């Protein structure tokens, strides 16, 4: 029917556009969740939970976003290890009195 009748074709088009709009936002949400999962797994392997790792990076003023952190965690573990050490150092410096 959608190929033959104008009204059905327009309804199908409207539905497709609304699904496309909705799913563009869902895709962003899904990728953010994937990146956080990858970062969390990699940082826990190195003894630092995700929340502390993120806070340590913030204290160390490291401006790397989640997408880049996830890529480093998967493809360059050495660089990710350096970031974990930097975050750990910033946490220890922030926790020490004085």
CSV table of N, CA and C in Angstrom, one decimal:
chain,number,residue,atom,x,y,z
A,1,UNK,N,0.8,-1.2,0.0
A,1,UNK,CA,0.0,0.0,0.0
A,1,UNK,C,0.9,1.3,0.0
A,2,UNK,N,2.0,1.2,0.7
A,2,UNK,CA,2.8,2.5,0.8
A,2,UNK,C,3.3,2.9,-0.5
A,3,UNK,N,3.5,1.9,-1.4
A,3,UNK,CA,4.1,2.3,-2.7
A,3,UNK,C,3.1,2.7,-3.7
A,4,UNK,N,1.8,2.6,-3.4
A,4,UNK,CA,0.7,2.9,-4.3
A,4,UNK,C,-0.2,4.1,-3.9
A,5,UNK,N,-0.3,4.2,-2.6
A,5,UNK,CA,-1.2,5.2,-2.1
A,5,UNK,C,-0.5,6.4,-1.4
A,6,UNK,N,-0.8,7.6,-1.8
A,6,UNK,CA,-0.1,8.8,-1.4
A,6,UNK,C,-0.2,8.9,0.1
A,7,UNK,N,-1.3,8.8,0.7
A,7,UNK,CA,-1.5,9.0,2.2
A,7,UNK,C,-0.6,8.0,2.9
A,8,UNK,N,-0.7,6.7,2.5
A,8,UNK,CA,0.1,5.7,3.2
A,8,UNK,C,1.6,6.0,3.1
A,9,UNK,N,2.0,6.4,1.9
A,9,UNK,CA,3.4,6.7,1.7
A,9,UNK,C,3.8,7.9,2.6
A,10,UNK,N,3.0,8.9,2.7
A,10,UNK,CA,3.3,10.0,3.6
A,10,UNK,C,3.4,9.6,5.1
A,11,UNK,N,2.5,8.8,5.5
A,11,UNK,CA,2.5,8.3,6.8
A,11,UNK,C,3.8,7.5,7.1
A,12,UNK,N,4.2,6.7,6.2
A,12,UNK,CA,5.4,5.9,6.3
A,12,UNK,C,6.6,6.8,6.4
A,13,UNK,N,6.6,7.9,5.5
A,13,UNK,CA,7.7,8.9,5.6
A,13,UNK,C,7.8,9.6,6.9
A,14,UNK,N,6.6,10.0,7.4
A,14,UNK,CA,6.6,10.7,8.7
A,14,UNK,C,7.1,9.8,9.8
A,15,UNK,N,6.7,8.6,9.8
A,15,UNK,CA,7.2,7.6,10.8
A,15,UNK,C,8.7,7.4,10.7
A,16,UNK,N,9.2,7.3,9.5
A,16,UNK,CA,10.6,7.0,9.3
A,16,UNK,C,11.4,8.2,9.8
A,17,UNK,N,10.9,9.4,9.5
A,17,UNK,CA,11.7,10.6,9.9
A,17,UNK,C,11.7,10.8,11.4
A,18,UNK,N,10.5,10.4,12.1
A,18,UNK,CA,10.5,10.5,13.5
A,18,UNK,C,11.4,9.5,14.2
A,19,UNK,N,11.5,8.3,13.6
A,19,UNK,CA,12.4,7.2,14.1
A,19,UNK,C,13.8,7.7,13.9
A,20,UNK,N,14.1,8.3,12.8
A,20,UNK,CA,15.5,8.7,12.5
A,20,UNK,C,15.9,9.8,13.5
A,21,UNK,N,15.0,10.7,13.8
A,21,UNK,CA,15.3,11.8,14.8
A,21,UNK,C,15.5,11.2,16.1
A,22,UNK,N,14.6,10.3,16.6
A,22,UNK,CA,14.8,9.6,17.9
A,22,UNK,C,16.1,8.9,18.0
A,23,UNK,N,16.4,8.1,16.9
A,23,UNK,CA,17.5,7.2,17.0
A,23,UNK,C,18.9,7.9,16.9
A,24,UNK,N,18.9,9.1,16.3
A,24,UNK,CA,20.1,9.8,16.3
A,24,UNK,C,20.5,10.2,17.7
A,25,UNK,N,19.5,10.5,18.6
A,25,UNK,CA,19.8,10.8,20.0
A,25,UNK,C,20.2,9.5,20.7
A,26,UNK,N,19.5,8.4,20.4
A,26,UNK,CA,19.8,7.2,21.1
A,26,UNK,C,21.2,6.7,20.8
A,27,UNK,N,21.6,6.9,19.5
A,27,UNK,CA,23.0,6.5,19.1
A,27,UNK,C,24.0,7.2,20.0
A,28,UNK,N,23.8,8.5,20.2
A,28,UNK,CA,24.8,9.3,21.0
A,28,UNK,C,24.8,8.7,22.4
A,29,UNK,N,23.6,8.4,23.0
A,29,UNK,CA,23.5,7.8,24.3
A,29,UNK,C,24.3,6.4,24.4
A,30,UNK,N,24.0,5.6,23.4
A,30,UNK,CA,24.6,4.3,23.4
A,30,UNK,C,26.1,4.3,23.3
A,31,UNK,N,26.7,5.2,22.4
A,31,UNK,CA,28.1,5.3,22.3
A,31,UNK,C,28.7,5.8,23.6
A,32,UNK,N,28.1,6.8,24.2
A,32,UNK,CA,28.6,7.3,25.5
A,32,UNK,C,28.7,6.2,26.5
A,33,UNK,N,27.6,5.4,26.6
A,33,UNK,CA,27.6,4.2,27.5
A,33,UNK,C,28.7,3.2,27.2
A,34,UNK,N,29.0,3.0,25.9
A,34,UNK,CA,30.0,2.1,25.5
A,34,UNK,C,31.4,2.6,25.9
A,35,UNK,N,31.6,3.9,25.6
A,35,UNK,CA,32.9,4.5,26.0
A,35,UNK,C,33.2,4.4,27.5
A,36,UNK,N,32.1,4.7,28.3
A,36,UNK,CA,32.3,4.7,29.7
A,36,UNK,C,32.6,3.2,30.2
A,37,UNK,N,31.9,2.3,29.6
A,37,UNK,CA,32.2,0.9,29.9
A,37,UNK,C,33.6,0.5,29.6
A,38,UNK,N,34.1,0.9,28.5
A,38,UNK,CA,35.5,0.5,28.1
A,38,UNK,C,36.5,1.2,29.0
A,39,UNK,N,36.3,2.5,29.3
A,39,UNK,CA,37.2,3.2,30.2
A,39,UNK,C,37.2,2.6,31.6
A,40,UNK,N,36.0,2.3,32.1
A,40,UNK,CA,35.8,1.7,33.4
A,40,UNK,C,36.6,0.4,33.5
A,41,UNK,N,36.4,-0.5,32.5
A,41,UNK,CA,37.1,-1.8,32.5
A,41,UNK,C,38.6,-1.6,32.5
A,42,UNK,N,39.1,-0.7,31.7
A,42,UNK,CA,40.5,-0.5,31.6
A,42,UNK,C,41.1,0.1,32.9
A,43,UNK,N,40.4,1.1,33.4
A,43,UNK,CA,40.9,1.7,34.6
A,43,UNK,C,40.8,0.8,35.8
A,44,UNK,N,39.8,0.0,35.9
A,44,UNK,CA,39.7,-1.0,37.0
A,44,UNK,C,40.8,-2.1,36.9
A,45,UNK,N,41.2,-2.4,35.7
A,45,UNK,CA,42.3,-3.3,35.6
A,45,UNK,C,43.6,-2.8,36.2
A,46,UNK,N,43.7,-1.5,36.2
A,46,UNK,CA,44.9,-0.8,36.7
A,46,UNK,C,44.6,-0.3,38.2
A,47,UNK,N,43.5,-0.7,38.8
A,47,UNK,CA,43.3,-0.5,40.2
A,47,UNK,C,42.7,0.8,40.5
A,48,UNK,N,42.0,1.5,39.6
A,48,UNK,CA,41.4,2.8,39.8
A,48,UNK,C,40.0,2.7,39.3
A,49,UNK,N,38.9,2.8,40.1
A,49,UNK,CA,37.6,2.8,39.6
A,49,UNK,C,37.3,4.0,38.7
A,50,UNK,N,36.3,3.9,37.8
A,50,UNK,CA,36.0,4.9,36.8
A,50,UNK,C,35.8,6.3,37.4
A,51,UNK,N,35.0,6.4,38.4
A,51,UNK,CA,34.7,7.7,39.0
A,51,UNK,C,35.9,8.4,39.6
A,52,UNK,N,36.8,7.6,40.2
A,52,UNK,CA,38.0,8.2,40.8
A,52,UNK,C,39.0,8.6,39.6
A,53,UNK,N,39.0,7.7,38.6
A,53,UNK,CA,39.9,8.0,37.4
A,53,UNK,C,39.4,9.3,36.8
A,54,UNK,N,38.1,9.5,36.5
A,54,UNK,CA,37.6,10.7,35.9
A,54,UNK,C,37.9,11.9,36.8
A,55,UNK,N,37.7,11.8,38.1
A,55,UNK,CA,38.0,12.9,39.0
A,55,UNK,C,39.5,13.2,39.0
A,56,UNK,N,40.3,12.2,39.0
A,56,UNK,CA,41.8,12.5,39.0
A,56,UNK,C,42.2,13.2,37.7
A,57,UNK,N,41.6,12.8,36.6
A,57,UNK,CA,41.9,13.5,35.3
A,57,UNK,C,41.5,14.9,35.4
A,58,UNK,N,40.3,15.2,36.0
A,58,UNK,CA,39.8,16.5,36.1
A,58,UNK,C,40.8,17.3,37.0
A,59,UNK,N,41.2,16.7,38.1
A,59,UNK,CA,42.2,17.5,39.0
A,59,UNK,C,43.5,17.7,38.3
A,60,UNK,N,43.9,16.8,37.5
A,60,UNK,CA,45.2,16.9,36.7
A,60,UNK,C,45.0,17.8,35.5
A,61,UNK,N,43.8,18.3,35.3
A,61,UNK,CA,43.5,19.2,34.1
A,61,UNK,C,43.9,18.5,32.8
A,62,UNK,N,43.5,17.3,32.7
A,62,UNK,CA,43.7,16.5,31.4
A,62,UNK,C,42.5,16.7,30.6
A,63,UNK,N,42.5,17.3,29.4
A,63,UNK,CA,41.3,17.5,28.6
A,63,UNK,C,41.1,16.5,27.5
A,64,UNK,N,41.0,15.3,27.9
A,64,UNK,CA,40.7,14.2,26.9
A,64,UNK,C,39.3,13.7,27.1
A,65,UNK,N,38.6,13.7,26.0
A,65,UNK,CA,37.2,13.3,26.2
A,65,UNK,C,37.0,11.8,26.2
A,66,UNK,N,35.8,11.3,26.5
A,66,UNK,CA,35.5,9.9,26.7
A,66,UNK,C,35.8,9.1,25.5
A,67,UNK,N,35.5,9.6,24.3
A,67,UNK,CA,35.7,8.9,23.1
A,67,UNK,C,37.2,8.6,22.9
A,68,UNK,N,38.0,9.6,23.1
A,68,UNK,CA,39.5,9.5,23.0
A,68,UNK,C,40.0,8.5,24.1
A,69,UNK,N,39.5,8.6,25.3
A,69,UNK,CA,40.0,7.8,26.4
A,69,UNK,C,39.7,6.3,26.0
A,70,UNK,N,38.5,6.0,25.5
A,70,UNK,CA,38.1,4.7,25.1
A,70,UNK,C,39.0,4.1,24.0
A,71,UNK,N,39.3,5.0,23.0
A,71,UNK,CA,40.2,4.6,22.0
A,71,UNK,C,41.6,4.2,22.5
A,72,UNK,N,42.1,5.1,23.5
A,72,UNK,CA,43.4,4.8,24.1
A,72,UNK,C,43.4,3.5,24.9
A,73,UNK,N,42.3,3.3,25.6
A,73,UNK,CA,42.2,2.1,26.4
A,73,UNK,C,42.2,0.8,25.6
A,74,UNK,N,41.6,0.9,24.4
A,74,UNK,CA,41.6,-0.3,23.5
A,74,UNK,C,42.9,-0.5,22.7
A,75,UNK,N,43.3,0.6,22.1
A,75,UNK,CA,44.4,0.5,21.1
A,75,UNK,C,45.7,0.9,21.6
A,76,UNK,N,45.8,1.7,22.7
A,76,UNK,CA,47.2,2.1,23.2
A,76,UNK,C,47.2,2.0,24.7
A,77,UNK,N,47.3,0.8,25.2
A,77,UNK,CA,47.2,0.6,26.7
A,77,UNK,C,48.4,1.3,27.4
A,78,UNK,N,49.5,1.5,26.8
A,78,UNK,CA,50.6,2.2,27.4
A,78,UNK,C,50.3,3.7,27.7
A,79,UNK,N,49.7,4.3,26.7
A,79,UNK,CA,49.3,5.7,26.9
A,79,UNK,C,48.2,5.8,28.0
A,80,UNK,N,47.3,4.9,27.9
A,80,UNK,CA,46.2,4.9,28.9
A,80,UNK,C,46.8,4.7,30.3
A,81,UNK,N,47.8,3.8,30.4
A,81,UNK,CA,48.5,3.6,31.7
A,81,UNK,C,49.1,4.9,32.2
A,82,UNK,N,49.7,5.7,31.4
A,82,UNK,CA,50.2,7.0,31.8
A,82,UNK,C,49.1,7.9,32.3
A,83,UNK,N,48.0,7.9,31.6
A,83,UNK,CA,46.9,8.7,32.1
A,83,UNK,C,46.4,8.3,33.5
A,84,UNK,N,46.3,6.9,33.7
A,84,UNK,CA,45.9,6.4,35.0
A,84,UNK,C,46.9,6.8,36.1
A,85,UNK,N,48.2,6.8,35.8
A,85,UNK,CA,49.2,7.2,36.7
A,85,UNK,C,49.1,8.7,37.0
A,86,UNK,N,48.8,9.5,36.0
A,86,UNK,CA,48.6,10.9,36.2
A,86,UNK,C,47.4,11.2,37.1
A,87,UNK,N,46.3,10.5,36.8
A,87,UNK,CA,45.1,10.7,37.6
A,87,UNK,C,45.3,10.3,39.0
A,88,UNK,N,46.0,9.2,39.2
A,88,UNK,CA,46.3,8.7,40.6
A,88,UNK,C,47.2,9.7,41.3
A,89,UNK,N,48.2,10.2,40.6
A,89,UNK,CA,49.1,11.2,41.2
A,89,UNK,C,48.3,12.5,41.6
A,90,UNK,N,47.4,12.9,40.8
A,90,UNK,CA,46.6,14.1,41.1
A,90,UNK,C,45.7,13.9,42.3
A,91,UNK,N,45.1,12.6,42.3
A,91,UNK,CA,44.3,12.3,43.5
A,91,UNK,C,45.1,12.3,44.8
A,92,UNK,N,46.3,11.8,44.7
A,92,UNK,CA,47.1,11.7,46.0
A,92,UNK,C,47.6,13.1,46.3
A,93,UNK,N,47.9,14.0,45.4
A,93,UNK,CA,48.3,15.4,45.6
A,93,UNK,C,47.1,16.2,46.2
A,94,UNK,N,45.9,15.9,45.7
A,94,UNK,CA,44.7,16.6,46.2
A,94,UNK,C,44.3,16.1,47.5
A,95,UNK,N,44.6,14.8,47.9
A,95,UNK,CA,44.2,14.3,49.2
A,95,UNK,C,45.1,14.7,50.3
A,96,UNK,N,46.4,15.0,50.0
A,96,UNK,CA,47.3,15.3,51.0
A,96,UNK,C,47.0,16.7,51.6
A,97,UNK,N,47.1,16.8,52.9
A,97,UNK,CA,46.8,18.1,53.5
A,97,UNK,C,48.0,19.1,53.2
A,98,UNK,N,47.6,20.3,53.0
A,98,UNK,CA,48.6,21.4,52.8
A,98,UNK,C,48.8,21.6,51.5
